[in-house]
Each structure stands twice: as C-alpha cells, then as structure tokens.
Coordinates of C-alpha atoms and ligand atoms in Angstrom, one line a residue:
X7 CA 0.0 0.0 0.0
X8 CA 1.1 3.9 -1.2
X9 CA 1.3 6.5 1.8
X10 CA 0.4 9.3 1.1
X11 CA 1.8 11.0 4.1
X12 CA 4.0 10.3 6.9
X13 CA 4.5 10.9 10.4
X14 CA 6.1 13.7 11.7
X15 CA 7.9 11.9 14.1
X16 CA 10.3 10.4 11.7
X17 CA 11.6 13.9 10.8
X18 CA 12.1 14.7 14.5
X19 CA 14.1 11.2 15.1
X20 CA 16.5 12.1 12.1
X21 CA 16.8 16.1 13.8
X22 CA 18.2 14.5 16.8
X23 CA 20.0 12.1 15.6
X24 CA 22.1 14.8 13.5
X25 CA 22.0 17.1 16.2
X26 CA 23.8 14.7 18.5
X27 CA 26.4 13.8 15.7
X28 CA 26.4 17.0 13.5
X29 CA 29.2 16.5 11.7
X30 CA 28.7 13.1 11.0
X31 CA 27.1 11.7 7.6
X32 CA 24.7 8.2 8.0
X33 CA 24.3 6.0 5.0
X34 CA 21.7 3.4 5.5
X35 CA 21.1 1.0 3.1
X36 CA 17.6 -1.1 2.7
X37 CA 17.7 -4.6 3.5
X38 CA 19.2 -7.0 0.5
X39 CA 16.3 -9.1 -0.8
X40 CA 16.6 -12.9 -0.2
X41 CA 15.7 -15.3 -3.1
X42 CA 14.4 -18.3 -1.6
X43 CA 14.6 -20.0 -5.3
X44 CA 13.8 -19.2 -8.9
X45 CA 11.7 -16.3 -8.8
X46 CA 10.5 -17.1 -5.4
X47 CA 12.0 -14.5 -2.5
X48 CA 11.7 -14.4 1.4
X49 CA 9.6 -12.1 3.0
X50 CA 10.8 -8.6 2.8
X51 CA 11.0 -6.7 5.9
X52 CA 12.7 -3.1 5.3
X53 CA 16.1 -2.2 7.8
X54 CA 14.7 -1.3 11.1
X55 CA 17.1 1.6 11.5
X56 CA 15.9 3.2 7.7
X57 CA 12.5 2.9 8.7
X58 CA 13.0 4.4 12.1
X59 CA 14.1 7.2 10.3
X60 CA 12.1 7.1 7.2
X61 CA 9.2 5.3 7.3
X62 CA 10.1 3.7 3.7
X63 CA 9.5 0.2 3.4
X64 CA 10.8 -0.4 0.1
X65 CA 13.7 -2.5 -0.8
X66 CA 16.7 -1.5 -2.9
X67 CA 16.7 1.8 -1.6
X68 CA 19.1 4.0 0.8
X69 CA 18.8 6.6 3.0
X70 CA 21.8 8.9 3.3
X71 CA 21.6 12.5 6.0
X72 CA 24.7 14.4 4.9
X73 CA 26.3 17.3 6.8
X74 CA 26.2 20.7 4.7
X75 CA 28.3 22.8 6.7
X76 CA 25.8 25.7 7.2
X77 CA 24.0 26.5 10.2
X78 CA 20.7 25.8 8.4
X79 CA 19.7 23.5 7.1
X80 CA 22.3 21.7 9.0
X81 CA 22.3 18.2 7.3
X82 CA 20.3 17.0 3.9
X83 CA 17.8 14.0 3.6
X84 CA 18.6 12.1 0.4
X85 CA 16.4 9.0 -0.5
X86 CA 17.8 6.5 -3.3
X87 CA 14.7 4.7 -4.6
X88 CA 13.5 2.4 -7.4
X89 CA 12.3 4.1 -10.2
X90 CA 9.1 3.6 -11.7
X91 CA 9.4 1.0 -13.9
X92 CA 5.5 0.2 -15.8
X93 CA 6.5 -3.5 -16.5
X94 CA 8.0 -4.0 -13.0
X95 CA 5.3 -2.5 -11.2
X96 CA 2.5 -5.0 -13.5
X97 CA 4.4 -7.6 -11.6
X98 CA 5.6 -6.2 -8.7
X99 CA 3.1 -3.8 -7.3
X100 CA 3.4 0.1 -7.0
X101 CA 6.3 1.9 -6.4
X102 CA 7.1 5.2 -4.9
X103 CA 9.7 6.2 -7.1
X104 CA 11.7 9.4 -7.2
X105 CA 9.4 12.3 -7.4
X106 CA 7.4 10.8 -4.7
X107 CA 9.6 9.7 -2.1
X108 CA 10.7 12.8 -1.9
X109 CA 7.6 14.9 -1.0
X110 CA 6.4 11.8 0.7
X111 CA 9.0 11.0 3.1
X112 CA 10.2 14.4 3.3
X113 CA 13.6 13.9 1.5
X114 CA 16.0 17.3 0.2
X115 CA 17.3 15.3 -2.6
X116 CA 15.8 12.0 -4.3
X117 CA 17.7 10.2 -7.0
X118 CA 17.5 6.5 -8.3
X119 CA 19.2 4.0 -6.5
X120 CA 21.5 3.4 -9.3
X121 CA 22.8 6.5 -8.9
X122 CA 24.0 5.8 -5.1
X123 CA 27.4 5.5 -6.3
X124 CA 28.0 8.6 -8.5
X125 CA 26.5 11.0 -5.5
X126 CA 28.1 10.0 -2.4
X127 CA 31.6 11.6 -2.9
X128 CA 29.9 15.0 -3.7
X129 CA 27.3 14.1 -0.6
X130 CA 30.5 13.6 2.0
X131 CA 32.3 16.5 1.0
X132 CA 31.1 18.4 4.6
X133 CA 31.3 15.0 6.3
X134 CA 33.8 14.4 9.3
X135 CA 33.2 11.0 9.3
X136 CA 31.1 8.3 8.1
X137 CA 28.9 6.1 9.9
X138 CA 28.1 2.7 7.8
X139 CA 27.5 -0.8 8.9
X140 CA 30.0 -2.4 6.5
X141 CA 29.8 -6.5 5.7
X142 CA 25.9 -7.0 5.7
X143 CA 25.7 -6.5 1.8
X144 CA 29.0 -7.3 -0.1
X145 CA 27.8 -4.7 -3.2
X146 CA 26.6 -1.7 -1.1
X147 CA 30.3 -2.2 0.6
X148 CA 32.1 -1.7 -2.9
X149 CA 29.8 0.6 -3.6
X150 CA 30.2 3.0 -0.5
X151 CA 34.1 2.5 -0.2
X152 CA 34.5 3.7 -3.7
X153 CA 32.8 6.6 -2.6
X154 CA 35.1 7.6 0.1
X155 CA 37.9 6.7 -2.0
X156 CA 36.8 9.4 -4.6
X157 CA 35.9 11.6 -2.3
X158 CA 39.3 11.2 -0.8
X159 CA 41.0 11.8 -3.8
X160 CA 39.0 14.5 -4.6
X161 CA 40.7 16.5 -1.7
X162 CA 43.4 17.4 -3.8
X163 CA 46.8 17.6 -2.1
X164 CA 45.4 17.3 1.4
X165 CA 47.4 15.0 3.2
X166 CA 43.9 13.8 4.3
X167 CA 43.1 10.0 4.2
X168 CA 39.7 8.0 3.8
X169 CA 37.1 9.5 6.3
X170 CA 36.5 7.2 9.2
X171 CA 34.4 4.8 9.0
X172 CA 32.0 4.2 12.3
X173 CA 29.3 1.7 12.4
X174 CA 25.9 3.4 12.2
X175 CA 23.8 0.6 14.5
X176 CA 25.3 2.0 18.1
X177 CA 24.6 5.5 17.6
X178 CA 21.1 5.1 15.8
X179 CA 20.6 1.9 18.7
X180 CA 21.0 4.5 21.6
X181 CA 18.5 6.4 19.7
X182 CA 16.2 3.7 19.7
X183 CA 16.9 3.1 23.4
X184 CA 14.5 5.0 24.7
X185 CA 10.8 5.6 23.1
X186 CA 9.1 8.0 22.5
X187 CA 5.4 8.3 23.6
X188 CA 4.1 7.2 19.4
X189 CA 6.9 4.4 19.9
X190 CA 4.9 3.1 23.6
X191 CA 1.3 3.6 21.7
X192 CA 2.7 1.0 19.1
X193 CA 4.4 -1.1 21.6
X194 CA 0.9 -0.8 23.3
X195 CA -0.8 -2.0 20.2
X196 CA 1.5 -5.0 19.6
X197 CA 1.5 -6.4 23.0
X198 CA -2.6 -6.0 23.3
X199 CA -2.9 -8.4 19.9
X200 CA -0.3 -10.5 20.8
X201 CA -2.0 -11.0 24.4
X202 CA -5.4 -11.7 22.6
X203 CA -3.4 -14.5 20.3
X204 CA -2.2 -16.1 23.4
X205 CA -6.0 -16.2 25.2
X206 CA -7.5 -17.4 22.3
X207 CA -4.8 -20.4 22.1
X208 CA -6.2 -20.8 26.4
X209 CA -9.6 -20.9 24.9
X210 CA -9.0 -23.4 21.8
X211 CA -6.3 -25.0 21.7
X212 CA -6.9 -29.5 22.5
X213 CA -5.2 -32.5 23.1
X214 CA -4.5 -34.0 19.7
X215 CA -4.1 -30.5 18.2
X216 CA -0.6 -30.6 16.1
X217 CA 1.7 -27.8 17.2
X218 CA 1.8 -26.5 13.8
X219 CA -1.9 -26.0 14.2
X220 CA -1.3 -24.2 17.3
X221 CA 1.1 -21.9 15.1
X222 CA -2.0 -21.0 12.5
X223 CA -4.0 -20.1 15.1
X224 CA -1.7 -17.6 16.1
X225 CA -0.7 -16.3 12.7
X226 CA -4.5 -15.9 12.2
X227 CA -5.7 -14.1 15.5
X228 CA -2.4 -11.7 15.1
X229 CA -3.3 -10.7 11.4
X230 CA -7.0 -10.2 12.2
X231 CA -7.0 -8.0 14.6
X232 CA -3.9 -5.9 12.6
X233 CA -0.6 -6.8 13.0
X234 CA 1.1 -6.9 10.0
X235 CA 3.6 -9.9 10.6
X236 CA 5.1 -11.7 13.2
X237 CA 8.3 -10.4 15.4
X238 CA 10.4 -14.0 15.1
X239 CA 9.2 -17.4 14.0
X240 CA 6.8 -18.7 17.1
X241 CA 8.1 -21.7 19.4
X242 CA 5.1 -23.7 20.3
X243 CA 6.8 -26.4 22.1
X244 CA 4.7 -29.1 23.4
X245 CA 5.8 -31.5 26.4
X246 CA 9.5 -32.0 26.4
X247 CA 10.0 -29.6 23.6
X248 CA 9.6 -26.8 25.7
X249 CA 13.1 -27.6 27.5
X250 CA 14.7 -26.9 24.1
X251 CA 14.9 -23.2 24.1
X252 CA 14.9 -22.2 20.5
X253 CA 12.5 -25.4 19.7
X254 CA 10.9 -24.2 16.0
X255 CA 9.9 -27.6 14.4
X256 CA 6.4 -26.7 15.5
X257 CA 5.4 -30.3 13.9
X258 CA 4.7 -32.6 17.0
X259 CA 1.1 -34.0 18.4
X260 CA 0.0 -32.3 21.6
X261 CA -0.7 -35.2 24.6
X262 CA -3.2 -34.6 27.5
X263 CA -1.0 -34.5 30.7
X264 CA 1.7 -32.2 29.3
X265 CA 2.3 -28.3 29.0
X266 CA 1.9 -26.7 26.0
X267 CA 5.1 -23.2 26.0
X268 CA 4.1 -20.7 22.9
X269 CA 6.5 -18.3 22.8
X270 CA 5.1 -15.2 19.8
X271 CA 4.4 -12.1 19.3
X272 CA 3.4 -10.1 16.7
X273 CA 4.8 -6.7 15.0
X274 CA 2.3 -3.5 14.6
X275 CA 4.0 -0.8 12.5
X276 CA 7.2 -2.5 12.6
X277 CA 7.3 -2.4 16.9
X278 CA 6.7 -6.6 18.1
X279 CA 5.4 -7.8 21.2
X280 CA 7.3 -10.8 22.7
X281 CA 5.2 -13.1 25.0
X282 CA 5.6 -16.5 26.6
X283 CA 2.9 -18.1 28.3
X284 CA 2.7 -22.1 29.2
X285 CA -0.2 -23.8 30.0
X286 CA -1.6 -27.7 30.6
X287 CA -2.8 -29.0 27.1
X288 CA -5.5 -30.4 29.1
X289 CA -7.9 -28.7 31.5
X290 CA -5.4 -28.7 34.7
X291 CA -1.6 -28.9 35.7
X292 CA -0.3 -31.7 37.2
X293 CA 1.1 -31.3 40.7
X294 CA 4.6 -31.2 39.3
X295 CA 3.6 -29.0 36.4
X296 CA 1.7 -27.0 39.0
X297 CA 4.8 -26.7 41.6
X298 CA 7.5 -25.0 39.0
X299 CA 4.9 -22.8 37.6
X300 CA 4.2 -21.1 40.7
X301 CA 7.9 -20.8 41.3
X302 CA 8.5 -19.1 37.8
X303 CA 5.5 -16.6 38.6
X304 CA 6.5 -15.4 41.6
X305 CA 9.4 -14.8 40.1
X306 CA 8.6 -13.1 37.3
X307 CA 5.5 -11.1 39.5
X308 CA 8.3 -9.8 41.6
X309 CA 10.9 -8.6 39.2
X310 CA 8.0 -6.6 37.3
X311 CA 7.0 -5.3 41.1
X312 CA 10.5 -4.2 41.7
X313 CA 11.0 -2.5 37.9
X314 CA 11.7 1.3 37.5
X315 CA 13.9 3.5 36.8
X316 CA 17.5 3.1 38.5
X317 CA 17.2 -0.5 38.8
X318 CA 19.5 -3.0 36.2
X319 CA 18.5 -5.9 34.2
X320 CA 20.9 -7.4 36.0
X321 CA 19.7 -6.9 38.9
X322 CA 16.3 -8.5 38.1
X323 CA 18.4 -11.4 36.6
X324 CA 19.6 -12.3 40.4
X325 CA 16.2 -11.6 41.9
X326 CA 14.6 -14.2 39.9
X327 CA 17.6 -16.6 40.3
X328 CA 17.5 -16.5 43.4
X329 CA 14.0 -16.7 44.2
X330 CA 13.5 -19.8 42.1
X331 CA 16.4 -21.2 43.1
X332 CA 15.1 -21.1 47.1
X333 CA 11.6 -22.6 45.2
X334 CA 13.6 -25.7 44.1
X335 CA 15.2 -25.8 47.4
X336 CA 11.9 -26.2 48.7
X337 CA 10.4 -28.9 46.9
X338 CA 13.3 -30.7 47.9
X339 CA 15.4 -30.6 44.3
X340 CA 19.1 -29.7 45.5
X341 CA 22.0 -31.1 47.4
X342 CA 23.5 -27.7 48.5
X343 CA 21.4 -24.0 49.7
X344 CA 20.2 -22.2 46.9
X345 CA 22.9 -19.7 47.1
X346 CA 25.5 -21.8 46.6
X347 CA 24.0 -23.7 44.0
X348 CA 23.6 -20.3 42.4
X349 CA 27.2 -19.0 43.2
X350 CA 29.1 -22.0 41.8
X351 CA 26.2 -21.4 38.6
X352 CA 24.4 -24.7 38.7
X353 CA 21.5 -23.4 38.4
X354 CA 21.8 -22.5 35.1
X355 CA 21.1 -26.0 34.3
X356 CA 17.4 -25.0 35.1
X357 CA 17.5 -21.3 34.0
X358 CA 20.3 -21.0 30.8
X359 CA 19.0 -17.5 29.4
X360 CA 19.2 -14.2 30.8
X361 CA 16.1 -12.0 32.7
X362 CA 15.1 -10.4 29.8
X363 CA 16.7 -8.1 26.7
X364 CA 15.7 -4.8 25.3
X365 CA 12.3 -4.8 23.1
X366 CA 11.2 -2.6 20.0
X367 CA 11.1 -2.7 16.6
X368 CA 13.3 -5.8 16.5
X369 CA 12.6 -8.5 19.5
X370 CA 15.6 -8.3 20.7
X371 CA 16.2 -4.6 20.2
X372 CA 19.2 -2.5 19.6
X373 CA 21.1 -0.4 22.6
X374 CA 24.2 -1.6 24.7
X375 CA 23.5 -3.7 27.8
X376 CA 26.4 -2.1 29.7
X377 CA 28.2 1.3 30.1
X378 CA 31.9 1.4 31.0
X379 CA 31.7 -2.6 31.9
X380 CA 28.3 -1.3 34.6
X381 CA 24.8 -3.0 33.7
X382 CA 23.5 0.0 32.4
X383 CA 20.7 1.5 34.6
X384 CA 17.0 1.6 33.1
X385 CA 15.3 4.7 32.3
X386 CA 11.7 6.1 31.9
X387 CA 11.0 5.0 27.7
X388 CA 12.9 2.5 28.2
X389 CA 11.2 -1.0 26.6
X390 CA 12.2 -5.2 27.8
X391 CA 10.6 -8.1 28.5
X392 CA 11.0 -10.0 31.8
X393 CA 10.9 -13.7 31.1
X394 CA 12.0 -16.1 34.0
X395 CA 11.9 -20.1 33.1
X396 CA 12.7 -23.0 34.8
X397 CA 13.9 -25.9 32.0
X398 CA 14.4 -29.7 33.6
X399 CA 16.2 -31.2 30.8
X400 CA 14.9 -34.5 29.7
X401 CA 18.3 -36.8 30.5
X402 CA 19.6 -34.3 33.4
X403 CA 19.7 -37.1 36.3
X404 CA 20.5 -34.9 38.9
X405 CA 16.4 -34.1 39.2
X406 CA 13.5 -36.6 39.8
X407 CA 11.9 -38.3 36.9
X408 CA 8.4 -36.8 37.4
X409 CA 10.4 -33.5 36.7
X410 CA 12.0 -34.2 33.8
X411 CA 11.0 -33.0 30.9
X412 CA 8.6 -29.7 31.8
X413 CA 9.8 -26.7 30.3
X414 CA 8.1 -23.7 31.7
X415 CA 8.9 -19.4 30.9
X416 CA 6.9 -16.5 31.8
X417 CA 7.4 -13.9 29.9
X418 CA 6.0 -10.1 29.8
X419 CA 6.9 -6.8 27.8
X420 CA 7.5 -3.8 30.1
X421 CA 7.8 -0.3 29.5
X422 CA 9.8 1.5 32.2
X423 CA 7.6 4.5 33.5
X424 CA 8.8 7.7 35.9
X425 CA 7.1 6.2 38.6
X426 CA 7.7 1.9 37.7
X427 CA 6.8 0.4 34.7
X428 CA 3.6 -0.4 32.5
X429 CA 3.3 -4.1 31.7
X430 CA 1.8 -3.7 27.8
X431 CA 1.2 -7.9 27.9
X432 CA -1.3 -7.9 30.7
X433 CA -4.2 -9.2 28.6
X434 CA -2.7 -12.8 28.0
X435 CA -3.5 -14.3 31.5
X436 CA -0.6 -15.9 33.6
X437 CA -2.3 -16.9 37.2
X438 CA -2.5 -20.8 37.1
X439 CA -6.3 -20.4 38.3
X440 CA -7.2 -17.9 35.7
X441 CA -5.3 -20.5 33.4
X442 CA -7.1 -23.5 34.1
X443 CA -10.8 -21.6 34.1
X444 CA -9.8 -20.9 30.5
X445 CA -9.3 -24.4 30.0
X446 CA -12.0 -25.7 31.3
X447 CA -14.3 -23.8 29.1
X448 CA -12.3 -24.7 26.3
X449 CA -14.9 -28.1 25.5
Ligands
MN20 MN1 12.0 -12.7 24.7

C-alpha cells in the first residue's frame, strides 16, 4: 500500500540524531532481498534503522543525511529509490519512485538507487566522518568504499586519508533506546494483539491438536486483529520440547498431561510484542507441572513489582535466580542452599537464558546492555521483557523423573515509567487459576 503521508515523528528522530552527531554523515542501506529459489524470494522486511528514520519500506533503496556545513539546514535527507518501472510495477506492485519519495518522506534530494554511487563523494564533501554498517551487503560495501575513496582523492593535495568509517547501529541503537510516547502507543498496540493471540490459544487450543496447528491459530488471530507480521518465527513447544529453548519444528502432536510453551508475538507498524505463556494442554496442571509454575511466577510477579527507573537488568536477573532457586530448594530438588548452587552457577542448568533483553522494533532490540563494563541502569522510555523459566532437561539425572521433561517461561513486555513500569502484555492471563478456568471452558 502507497502512503500518502507520513508521520512527523520520523523527521524529529533524524533532527536529533544529526543534532547529536552534527558533523557526522549516515548511509543506510535497505535490507538486500533474499531469493528463496527461482523467482521465489523471502519475506521482505525493510532495515529497522531506515524505517525508524524514514518510514520507507521499500527494498533496494538507501537513505543517506549528509552534513552541509551551514548552520541551516544543518544536514540534507537524500532518498535513493526504485524508479518507476511500468513493466515491474504490472508484476511487482506500485512503487514510490523518485518524485514521490521525496515529497512523501520528506527527503531534500531524491535520486534513483543506481545513482547511489556517483553522488556520495559529492554528498561527504562536509562529512567528518562516516557512519556505515560495512559486511551486511557485499555490493553496497564496494559501492560505499569507492565513494570515500573518490571523495578522498577529490581532496586534492590534502594529506587527508579515507574519512573514518564508524558503524551506524550503536549511535542510531542508543537512539532507539528509549521511546518516544508514538513508539509506547505502538508497543501498546502489539503487546494488546499478541496478548489476545495467546487467550485465544487458552480458549482453543486440545489435546491431539498438532503444534503447527497451534502456530495457524496464532498467525490468524495476530493478522485479524492488525498486526502486519510476526516479530520472530513462534516456538510452540509441546511437552519436552519446551526444554529446548529455540525449539521451531512446531510439527509434534500435543498429549493430555503435558504443557503446552508458545513463545510469539506479533509486529504493529514494525514495533513486536514478545510473549511466553505455558499452559496444561488439558484442562489442569499436574502437581509437578503446577509446583515449578508457581515458582517461575513469583518470580517473574516480583521482578516486574520491583521494575523502575534506576534499577538493572541485572539486577532483576539475580532476583529471579534466586527466588527460584530457594523454590527448588523447597520442593526438595538440591544437594547444596540455593545460594550456593547459584554462586558455583548450577543453576543454570534450570534457568540457561538471561532475565530479559531490550524490546522494540526488533525482538531483541538495539542499545548496549552495559556502560563502561556497569549493567546499564533503566530509564523512563525505556522497553524489555522479563521472562523467568525453569527448564528440567529430559536426560539431566540430577532431578526426579516426574520433573523431567517440563519446560516452563513466563514472559512479559515492560515499558519502564517515571514512577515503575507499565506491563503492555497484561491481557494474555498468567495466574494458574485464571489459566485452568480458561481451559476448562475450552470443550
Ligand atoms: Mn523474549
């Protein structure tokens, strides 16, 4: 579908990006498209970073902001774009092209993409440096050194070498760190659908269901109620499958008497959701099943109790260790106290991942987990998910039998507020009672 207008916001994110690196030119490429075979390609998904400052979802394209050395207009917009092509578009759908793009995406300059090449030396000339993320797309690399060489060259006698050459995901990453309130409404938007996929699996889903069934179901309920594509391929991990953390096969029968862990969430506007929920594939949890879910909710109730502003990840990360740590102490599991077993890490044979990671446009979202070797401390705007889960391997002797093999993770989006945070997955139910109510209804 052709825009005919975008939001104003993207103008301001590429304002402060320039403002905080003024003498800095971006280039920022579209993502290469993938042929899957013949004339058959994978999904297209534009780069995040172009669309967070663009809007433009079309491949073969680049965006490049280049310094002008006045006070204003401090830096130019220039969009590289397909043309319009009649044949291509019969086959391909619309296209933008060059006169549009410009007045829709608010671009200075707009040329075709083809011409990438034979502007950038005369685009760097105010440029202090360069920021590029160089090996993702072998061409656009010979294309954009080339550039730097002529414009190197086209110094004269300077002295001067190549520009330097930065990588351009940091600086827009820290950027895209914190959100802005039209980034939480679509964060909002994505976790509320993605909440509704995961109730309506509570409410459907039965034994003898295939997992890949399971996936449909979420596919469907995401795109009709208006997200546009998923975030990341679902894991919907019946039984033992759930203790294999990136389990995507999705092609297994689902048995009565085991859990069923559906980790997906879907994107709105380019922002996902990323939610994990586990519940019986019958009507009830089994007293084992039962036992390590409570543990992994308190857990993961507490460390969204205890998020806001000043606290670490990191710090959630040993909260939730520790508190299902002491929960398997209790039921009994371990040879040595909690915190030991903790301090000489065995229990990351039950809990391998970390607490949580940053959440936005891209599930696991851009922006640096530490400062200065610190775990970096959160901030109002600030977006992650909190996702405890205890996982008793299937042949890991050192627990019971009746233990082996449940896989169970909790897991919620959060956005840190001024005063705590806002949990933006609410409506996909976690309490075990609320759970099994759900299932009962579900025949
Ligand atoms: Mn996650």
């Amino acid at each position: 579908m052709i825009k005919s207008q975008v939001p104003e916001y993207f103008r301001k994110r590429r304002d402060s990006l320039m403002k905080a690196n003024s003498a800095a030119a971006f280039i920022l490429p579209a993502n290469p498209e993938y042929v899957r075979n013949n004339d058959v390609h994978y999904p297209f998904r534009q780069d995040t970073n172009l669309y967070y400052l663009t809007g433009f979802d079309e491949p073969e394209s680049c965006l490049v902001l280049a310094p002008t050395g006045l006070e204003s207009p401090a830096y130019q917009v220039v969009l590289f774009v397909r043309e319009r092509v009649r044949e291509r578009e019969i086959w391909e759908g619309e296209r933008y092209g060059v006169d549009r793009s410009a007045k829709i995406f608010g671009a200075d300059l707009c040329f075709p993409i083809h011409e990438l090449g034979k502007q950038l030396p005369g685009l760097l000339k105010h440029a202090e440096s360069v920021h590029y993320s160089l090996g993702r797309d072998a061409e656009t690399d010979r294309v954009v050194l080339r550039a730097l060489e002529e414009q190197r060259s086209s110094q004269g006698r300077s002295g001067r070498g190549l520009l330097p050459l930065l990588d351009s995901r940091p600086v827009v990453g820290e950027l895209r760190l914190r959100k802005g309130p039209e980034e939480a409404d679509l964060l909002r938007r994505a976790g509320k659908v993605s909440a509704l996929a995961h109730k309506t699996l509570m409410e459907q889903v039965r034994p003898g269901w295939n997992e890949f069934e399971v996936e449909a179901l979420v596919n469907f309920t995401m795109r009709k109620n208006g997200s546009e594509r998923l975030g990341y391929d679902s894991i919907i991990a019946g039984g033992r499958n759930a203790t294999c953390l990136h389990y995507r096969a999705n092609n297994e029968p689902l048995r009565d008497g085991d859990l069923l862990l559906v980790d997906a969430g879907g994107e709105c506007d380019y922002y996902t959701a990323d939610i994990t929920r586990t519940f019986p594939v019958g009507r009830t949890f089994t007293s084992e099943q039962a036992q390590i879910y409570d543990i992994v909710l308190k857990a993961q109730k507490e460390c969204v109790a205890m998020t806001r502003p000043g606290l670490t990840i990191e710090q959630l990360y040993d909260h939730a260790a520790r508190v299902m740590m002491e929960g398997v102490e209790a039921l009994g599991l371990l040879k040595v106290p909690a915190a030991k077993f903790i301090s000489e890490a065995g229990h990351k044979a039950l809990f391998p991942h970390g607490i949580g990671h940053w959440l936005g446009m891209d599930v696991h979202d851009s922006g640096i987990y530490k400062l200065g070797g610190a775990a970096r401390k959160l901030e109002a705007g600030m977006c992650f998910t909190i996702e405890p889960g205890l996982y008793f391997q299937p042949d890991d002797a050192q627990w019971p039998e009746k233990y082996r093999g449940i896989g169970i993770r909790i897991e919620d989006d959060i956005l840190v507020t001024p005063e705590g945070c806002e949990v933006l997955t609410a409506g996909a139910p976690k309490e075990r009672a609320e759970i099994e109510a759900l299932r009962a209804g579900s025949r």
